[in-house]
Amino acid sequence: MVQPLKSLTPENEATYESLISLIENNQERLALILVACDDLRLRQRVIDRYELEARQAKIRPFRVVLGTEPSLRSGLARLELREGYAAVVTVTGAEWLLRVTTREGEEQSDLDKFFGYLQWTREGLREFRYPIVLWVTHRILREMSKRAPDFWSWRKAVLRFASQEEESIALRQEEPRSRSLESQPNAEFLPPLEELLSEIQQLEAASPESANLATLYDQLGQVYAERIAKGAAANLEQERQQAIAAFETSIDRHQKLNNQSELVGVLRRFGDFLDDQSQYDAAISAYQQSLEIAREIGDRSGEAASLNNLGITHNSLGQYQRAINCHQQSLEIANFTDDRGGEAASFNNLGNAYSSLGQYQRAINFQQQSLEIQREIGNRSGEANSLNSLGNHYCALGQYQRAIDFYQQSLEIQREVGNRSGEAYSLNNLGIVYHALRQYQRAIGFHQQSLEIQREIGNRSGEAASLNSLGSAYYSLGQYQRALSFYQQSLEIEREIGNRSGEAASLGGLGIVYHALRQYQRAIDCHQQSLEIQREIGNRSGEAYSLNSLGNAYHALGQYQRALSFYQQSLEIEREVGSRSGEAASLGGLGSAYGSLGQYQRAIDFYQQSLEIQREIGNRSGEANSLGHLGKAYHALGQYQRAIDFHQQSLEIQRELGNRRGEADSLFNKALALAKLRTSSL
């Protein structure tokens, strides 16, 4: 049995089991299943769930949305159903008939027409040999028995779902390449673009003030967003503008209809799209509007969801304290409303924010709380996400075996629940941790599996992430031309889907490979382009990373003063955003540059500061590297015994972490210092 994305109440779970049983046991016969539900979000979750189970049982799901002419019979007649296979037909749209009152000059409302058609549907569907799941509101269900008695008597079953006071809060982590699961937009069940455009055109002509148009434009925005994400846009910039126009039209229509509750969701989805396009300031504006309306109408779950997404965008911008504040508020609301799923989501995102700050132990504590709740409520998908995030944090700490254990558990659950996208990200993350262990062939094997799945499911963003990871692995193997090829493919996809943040990351990867090829000017060009994008989208953390990379390139060119300038700029930003791990990296860069200038005492000062931070945040791998740098600096000063002591400490940590290459480097550097010590004592 596939687990729901979020827990149903026991009552609704029992209703769901009855529904799936009716679908499976009424193949090759007509079975009219009436389902009443007033909660549209809950309805969508239930439909998504049973259609997934139907596919796994070789039952083909079809959908019919009642339009301007609300005839069930004509809607079903448009389906291309053939005999010889199992199917289930889901019918929605009846809820909109309640929202359109009879206009002046009209003899019948759409609801009147709907009941009129129902009364004459029976004979026309006598040969229809599939179960039909007709979703209505409780009010329509009550009216149906009175106003369409013949149709009512023909029902196979009547099921009722009770509304649940909850909001599905998306866990949209930063990016796959940052080793976090990216929740994919679930647009599988949206109408095809051409069909949606045709329906909008017809409704605009027949009833330009129809309330249904607000929802259709919202769906249109989502369809364009999905096409862009999958790289299926015929013209990227044109469809990006069409998506924005569709969302804005939906928002405008909902505002005119005073549909405040609907505006909360549409504005949030608009924010999600803008965030995906790296238009972070615009995304924040949309989320803020959603948040204000949710607070105004007392929609606590909507308030929590908007705060959650706002926090994720602040995290993308390197505004980590703001992100934490948003997630903390979201957590408080979840606690107040007893929304266990919302609590888990907030703990997860707090963990990711503290991880961005390099506070990995705090991140782990939050993630553990998220994991416990996900297991408690039986949310297997959420459990996999939390396990994946724990793997990220332990990987950042250099505790690679623990990271592997968590990634493996996440992978097993993703396969169990049939989440191909999650499976791909878990595989990619396993590749990253084996890369960190310098087991590059194993890493490549995992990245290749991830890439194949991402291409199979059409996830262009995930495909770019896997290609990027393959580029990193081949770079570490010294196969620079292959690395360039993978980074270039990743870059092309990021540009194709309009992911500016991903574009900057791919340019950074290309810059590192050109650096290794000693093509320093080309490396600088790539890092400069990456820097410009990071500044354009307002990503301060990414800006610091690009500045640090430019420092490395100028260092390699022997332009140490320019290198120092870039390292210093990077350090200032890392301190500004509160990233302790980034601060440690920039301090290490400054130490390296001063070492190259022969200013070894200044180098030692910076390496010592870097070491203290690595120990403070619990980054054992970074601690080992800082100790190694200190050993080399003392070696250069002729203080060989101190150099030996630092290399010994580094060696012990590398062995503890199972890093064989790091262990070999420490042994070699220690041996050099020992040899010098013996020579100097003769």
XYZ file of C-alpha atoms in Angstrom, residues 106-524:
419
model
C -30.439 33.227 -17.353
C -33.175 30.678 -16.810
C -31.004 28.100 -15.096
C -27.882 28.174 -12.966
C -25.025 25.819 -13.825
C -25.991 23.724 -10.808
C -29.548 23.382 -12.131
C -28.150 22.249 -15.484
C -25.857 19.749 -13.761
C -28.736 18.052 -11.937
C -30.827 18.143 -15.091
C -28.146 16.341 -17.065
C -27.618 13.798 -14.280
C -31.273 12.783 -14.375
C -30.850 11.700 -18.021
C -27.358 10.184 -17.766
C -28.242 6.614 -16.861
C -29.270 5.255 -20.255
C -26.406 6.940 -22.083
C -23.804 5.281 -19.857
C -25.290 1.806 -19.666
C -22.424 0.387 -21.790
C -19.696 2.237 -19.872
C -17.682 -0.542 -18.195
C -15.475 1.328 -15.773
C -15.791 2.727 -12.238
C -16.528 6.466 -12.139
C -15.470 8.443 -9.058
C -17.608 11.601 -8.985
C -16.330 14.171 -6.475
C -18.895 16.596 -5.070
C -19.337 18.749 -2.000
C -21.537 17.601 0.882
C -24.098 20.225 -0.107
C -24.307 18.948 -3.692
C -24.564 15.389 -2.396
C -27.561 16.345 -0.257
C -29.228 18.092 -3.200
C -28.535 15.206 -5.573
C -30.861 12.732 -3.870
C -33.704 15.233 -4.217
C -33.051 16.741 -7.643
C -31.667 13.728 -9.556
C -33.411 10.757 -7.882
C -32.983 8.378 -10.836
C -29.244 8.990 -10.941
C -29.068 8.740 -7.139
C -30.695 5.313 -7.115
C -28.091 4.128 -9.608
C -25.101 4.780 -7.285
C -22.745 1.967 -6.321
C -21.557 3.657 -3.126
C -21.465 6.970 -1.293
C -18.305 7.913 0.614
C -17.618 10.983 2.731
C -14.262 12.544 3.638
C -14.168 14.881 6.624
C -12.116 18.078 6.258
C -8.715 18.036 7.952
C -7.270 21.174 9.476
C -3.889 20.995 7.796
C -1.842 22.421 4.990
C 0.602 20.446 2.917
C 3.861 22.237 3.560
C 6.373 21.572 0.821
C 9.889 20.793 1.923
C 11.600 22.578 -0.931
C 15.246 22.270 0.011
C 17.860 24.439 -1.692
C 19.175 22.391 -4.583
C 19.963 18.768 -5.351
C 23.663 19.602 -5.734
C 23.708 20.760 -2.121
C 22.796 17.177 -1.274
C 19.240 17.917 -0.288
C 16.031 16.446 -1.598
C 14.251 18.834 -3.821
C 10.496 18.366 -3.611
C 9.257 18.215 -7.112
C 6.095 20.062 -8.192
C 3.312 17.528 -8.582
C 1.808 18.718 -11.859
C 1.263 15.242 -13.284
C -2.491 15.589 -13.011
C -2.869 19.080 -14.474
C -4.622 19.290 -17.862
C -2.437 19.377 -21.000
C -1.479 22.897 -22.087
C -3.493 22.889 -25.319
C -6.604 21.583 -23.565
C -6.295 24.172 -20.814
C -5.774 27.046 -23.255
C -8.809 25.913 -25.261
C -10.962 25.685 -22.135
C -9.898 29.163 -21.019
C -10.589 30.595 -24.471
C -14.057 29.047 -24.591
C -14.939 30.163 -21.078
C -13.608 33.686 -21.685
C -15.924 33.906 -24.710
C -18.979 32.316 -23.098
C -18.713 33.626 -19.541
C -15.847 36.121 -19.102
C -16.764 36.760 -15.462
C -16.837 33.051 -14.545
C -15.273 32.315 -11.172
C -13.773 29.173 -12.694
C -11.375 31.277 -14.771
C -9.404 32.278 -11.689
C -8.609 28.631 -10.990
C -7.925 27.828 -14.646
C -5.357 30.629 -14.886
C -3.732 29.316 -11.706
C -3.510 25.883 -13.346
C -2.122 27.486 -16.511
C 0.659 29.098 -14.505
C 1.465 25.734 -12.935
C 1.540 24.009 -16.343
C 3.963 26.586 -17.750
C 6.078 26.269 -14.593
C 6.238 22.491 -15.020
C 7.159 22.786 -18.712
C 9.986 25.167 -17.829
C 11.215 22.898 -15.027
C 11.310 19.911 -17.378
C 12.995 21.821 -20.188
C 9.906 21.318 -22.378
C 9.264 25.020 -23.016
C 9.194 25.852 -26.725
C 10.515 29.329 -25.928
C 11.917 29.688 -22.422
C 11.611 33.444 -21.969
C 8.198 33.551 -23.632
C 6.776 30.762 -21.470
C 8.348 32.270 -18.363
C 6.457 35.495 -19.074
C 3.295 33.514 -19.868
C 3.560 31.732 -16.523
C 3.938 35.047 -14.707
C 0.998 36.525 -16.635
C -1.185 33.485 -15.850
C -0.454 33.618 -12.124
C -0.991 37.389 -12.044
C -4.323 37.026 -13.889
C -5.437 34.358 -11.432
C -4.448 36.582 -8.517
C -6.275 39.571 -10.010
C -9.470 37.558 -10.582
C -9.410 36.058 -7.096
C -8.948 39.558 -5.678
C -11.975 40.839 -7.595
C -14.010 37.852 -6.352
C -12.671 38.473 -2.832
C -11.530 34.823 -2.704
C -9.108 35.470 0.129
C -8.596 31.818 1.032
C -7.772 30.950 -2.597
C -5.364 33.897 -2.849
C -3.234 32.476 -0.053
C -2.479 29.368 -2.121
C -2.137 31.052 -5.537
C 0.277 33.681 -4.224
C 2.337 30.948 -2.586
C 2.486 28.915 -5.816
C 3.482 32.084 -7.676
C 6.235 32.583 -5.119
C 7.406 29.001 -5.653
C 7.706 29.626 -9.397
C 9.603 32.884 -8.901
C 11.909 31.168 -6.409
C 12.596 28.400 -8.938
C 13.527 31.108 -11.463
C 15.953 32.599 -8.902
C 13.793 35.748 -8.764
C 14.141 35.755 -5.016
C 13.033 39.310 -4.246
C 9.849 38.844 -6.273
C 9.277 35.467 -4.602
C 9.600 37.078 -1.179
C 7.036 39.713 -2.188
C 4.541 37.012 -3.250
C 5.086 35.000 -0.074
C 4.699 38.140 2.047
C 1.349 38.915 0.416
C 0.228 35.323 0.960
C 1.334 35.554 4.582
C -0.498 38.835 5.218
C -3.779 37.519 3.785
C -3.491 34.265 5.721
C -3.050 36.235 8.938
C -5.894 38.587 8.030
C -8.420 35.764 7.533
C -7.084 33.622 10.364
C -5.790 30.842 8.093
C -3.184 29.418 10.458
C -2.101 26.544 8.217
C -1.745 28.922 5.262
C 0.252 31.277 7.472
C 2.598 28.439 8.446
C 3.041 27.326 4.828
C 3.849 30.866 3.642
C 6.339 31.343 6.476
C 7.919 28.020 5.570
C 8.454 28.928 1.908
C 9.570 32.440 2.827
C 12.205 30.889 5.071
C 13.465 28.645 2.286
C 13.906 31.629 -0.039
C 15.766 33.605 2.636
C 18.022 30.551 3.013
C 18.667 30.587 -0.751
C 19.754 34.220 -0.421
C 22.130 33.406 2.423
C 19.853 35.283 4.840
C 20.082 32.477 7.343
C 18.892 34.273 10.472
C 15.787 35.492 8.636
C 15.208 31.946 7.431
C 15.472 30.646 10.986
C 13.011 33.280 12.236
C 10.459 32.246 9.594
C 10.806 28.537 10.324
C 10.618 29.192 14.063
C 7.307 31.029 13.598
C 6.042 28.221 11.358
C 6.985 25.717 14.058
C 5.106 27.677 16.727
C 1.938 27.657 14.604
C 2.276 23.932 13.960
C 2.624 23.352 17.705
C -0.416 25.532 18.438
C -2.607 23.789 15.837
C -1.255 20.340 16.745
C -0.117 19.867 13.139
C 2.467 17.117 13.551
C 3.340 17.096 9.862
C 3.895 20.851 9.970
C 6.117 20.448 13.026
C 8.232 17.902 11.167
C 8.546 20.212 8.161
C 9.611 23.151 10.336
C 12.186 21.068 12.215
C 13.533 19.851 8.861
C 13.924 23.362 7.496
C 15.425 24.683 10.721
C 17.975 21.898 10.418
C 18.811 22.922 6.857
C 19.178 26.590 7.860
C 21.539 25.799 10.737
C 23.471 23.500 8.402
C 23.930 26.447 6.021
C 25.420 28.334 8.967
C 27.817 25.447 9.568
C 26.133 24.644 12.893
C 25.849 20.978 12.049
C 25.191 19.609 15.518
C 22.209 21.936 15.957
C 21.081 20.936 12.480
C 21.265 17.267 13.455
C 19.247 17.876 16.619
C 16.432 19.510 14.645
C 16.556 16.824 11.966
C 16.296 14.066 14.570
C 13.122 15.657 15.916
C 11.729 15.826 12.387
C 12.580 12.163 11.824
C 10.871 11.058 15.043
C 7.639 12.847 14.111
C 7.643 11.513 10.540
C 7.936 7.977 11.909
C 5.286 8.657 14.543
C 2.703 9.822 11.962
C 3.669 7.149 9.445
C 4.834 9.563 6.745
C 7.338 7.400 4.892
C 8.147 10.060 2.318
C 8.852 12.609 5.048
C 10.917 10.020 6.909
C 13.062 9.557 3.802
C 13.553 13.332 3.528
C 14.685 13.589 7.156
C 17.078 10.663 6.763
C 18.498 12.290 3.661
C 19.048 15.590 5.491
C 20.775 13.779 8.360
C 23.060 12.230 5.771
C 23.831 15.733 4.464
C 24.795 17.013 7.902
C 26.991 14.035 8.786
C 28.647 14.256 5.377
C 29.414 17.940 6.044
C 30.952 16.895 9.372
C 33.160 14.365 7.602
C 31.395 11.440 9.304
C 31.002 9.635 6.027
C 30.003 6.167 7.202
C 27.134 7.597 9.232
C 26.131 9.659 6.209
C 26.110 6.510 4.057
C 23.902 4.723 6.588
C 21.320 7.522 6.502
C 21.400 7.833 2.710
C 20.939 4.074 2.375
C 17.908 4.113 4.662
C 16.473 7.023 2.683
C 17.074 5.189 -0.597
C 15.285 2.053 0.617
C 12.193 4.034 1.622
C 12.131 6.006 -1.632
C 12.129 2.733 -3.549
C 9.481 1.272 -1.240
C 7.045 4.168 -1.806
C 7.843 4.404 -5.512
C 9.318 7.913 -5.366
C 11.632 7.856 -8.383
C 12.752 11.447 -7.926
C 13.640 10.824 -4.278
C 15.425 7.620 -5.272
C 17.530 9.573 -7.761
C 18.544 12.165 -5.184
C 19.448 9.511 -2.614
C 21.638 7.798 -5.205
C 23.278 11.098 -6.098
C 23.962 11.809 -2.433
C 25.540 8.386 -1.972
C 27.771 9.275 -4.886
C 28.765 12.514 -3.184
C 29.759 10.817 0.058
C 31.800 8.158 -1.773
C 33.405 11.037 -3.655
C 34.353 12.548 -0.287
C 35.894 9.167 0.597
C 37.801 9.381 -2.711
C 36.154 6.206 -3.980
C 35.513 7.906 -7.285
C 34.432 4.908 -9.368
C 31.772 4.008 -6.813
C 30.692 7.646 -6.783
C 30.377 7.658 -10.566
C 28.273 4.491 -10.452
C 25.752 6.129 -8.104
C 25.689 9.395 -10.064
C 25.103 7.471 -13.290
C 22.127 5.625 -11.778
C 20.749 8.935 -10.558
C 21.182 10.495 -13.987
C 19.335 7.653 -15.713
C 16.331 8.019 -13.388
C 16.216 11.801 -13.739
C 16.178 11.462 -17.518
C 13.557 8.710 -17.338
C 11.148 10.859 -15.296
C 11.929 14.037 -17.230
C 13.335 15.978 -14.270
C 15.630 18.455 -16.002
C 16.741 20.142 -12.796
C 17.668 16.771 -11.298
C 19.417 15.795 -14.529
C 21.559 18.932 -14.297
C 22.409 18.098 -10.672
C 23.531 14.565 -11.574
C 25.602 15.836 -14.499
C 27.213 18.366 -12.180
C 28.097 15.607 -9.715
C 29.590 13.490 -12.505
C 31.685 16.482 -13.517
C 33.009 16.731 -9.957
C 33.871 13.023 -9.827
C 35.753 13.021 -13.131
C 37.551 16.204 -12.061
C 38.790 14.405 -8.945
C 39.969 11.499 -11.126
C 42.007 13.960 -13.166
C 39.892 13.286 -16.274
C 39.428 16.965 -16.937
C 38.000 16.812 -20.450
C 35.236 14.471 -19.316
C 34.616 16.747 -16.346
C 34.305 19.746 -18.663
C 31.827 17.841 -20.817
C 29.556 17.033 -17.864
C 29.723 20.548 -16.413
C 28.945 21.983 -19.851
C 25.893 19.730 -20.224
C 24.740 20.762 -16.758
C 25.222 24.434 -17.633
C 23.180 24.107 -20.831
C 20.250 22.559 -18.958
C 20.355 25.164 -16.192
C 20.205 27.896 -18.825
C 17.459 26.046 -20.693
C 15.208 25.847 -17.625
C 16.159 29.325 -16.421
C 17.780 28.243 -13.146
C 20.167 31.126 -12.492
C 21.418 29.674 -9.233
C 22.205 26.363 -10.951
C 23.832 28.224 -13.834
C 26.166 29.951 -11.386
C 27.067 26.610 -9.786
C 27.853 24.987 -13.154
C 30.021 27.947 -14.157
C 31.846 27.541 -10.861
C 32.481 23.872 -11.663
C 33.865 24.773 -15.085
C 36.106 27.359 -13.444
C 37.583 24.771 -11.090
C 38.390 22.391 -13.971
C 40.028 25.160 -16.012
C 42.035 25.994 -12.894
C 43.266 22.381 -12.746
C 44.182 22.605 -16.451
C 46.204 25.739 -15.584
C 43.991 27.755 -17.897
C 43.690 30.372 -15.199
C 42.233 33.143 -17.323
C 39.410 30.871 -18.477
C 38.879 29.852 -14.854
C 38.682 33.511 -13.853
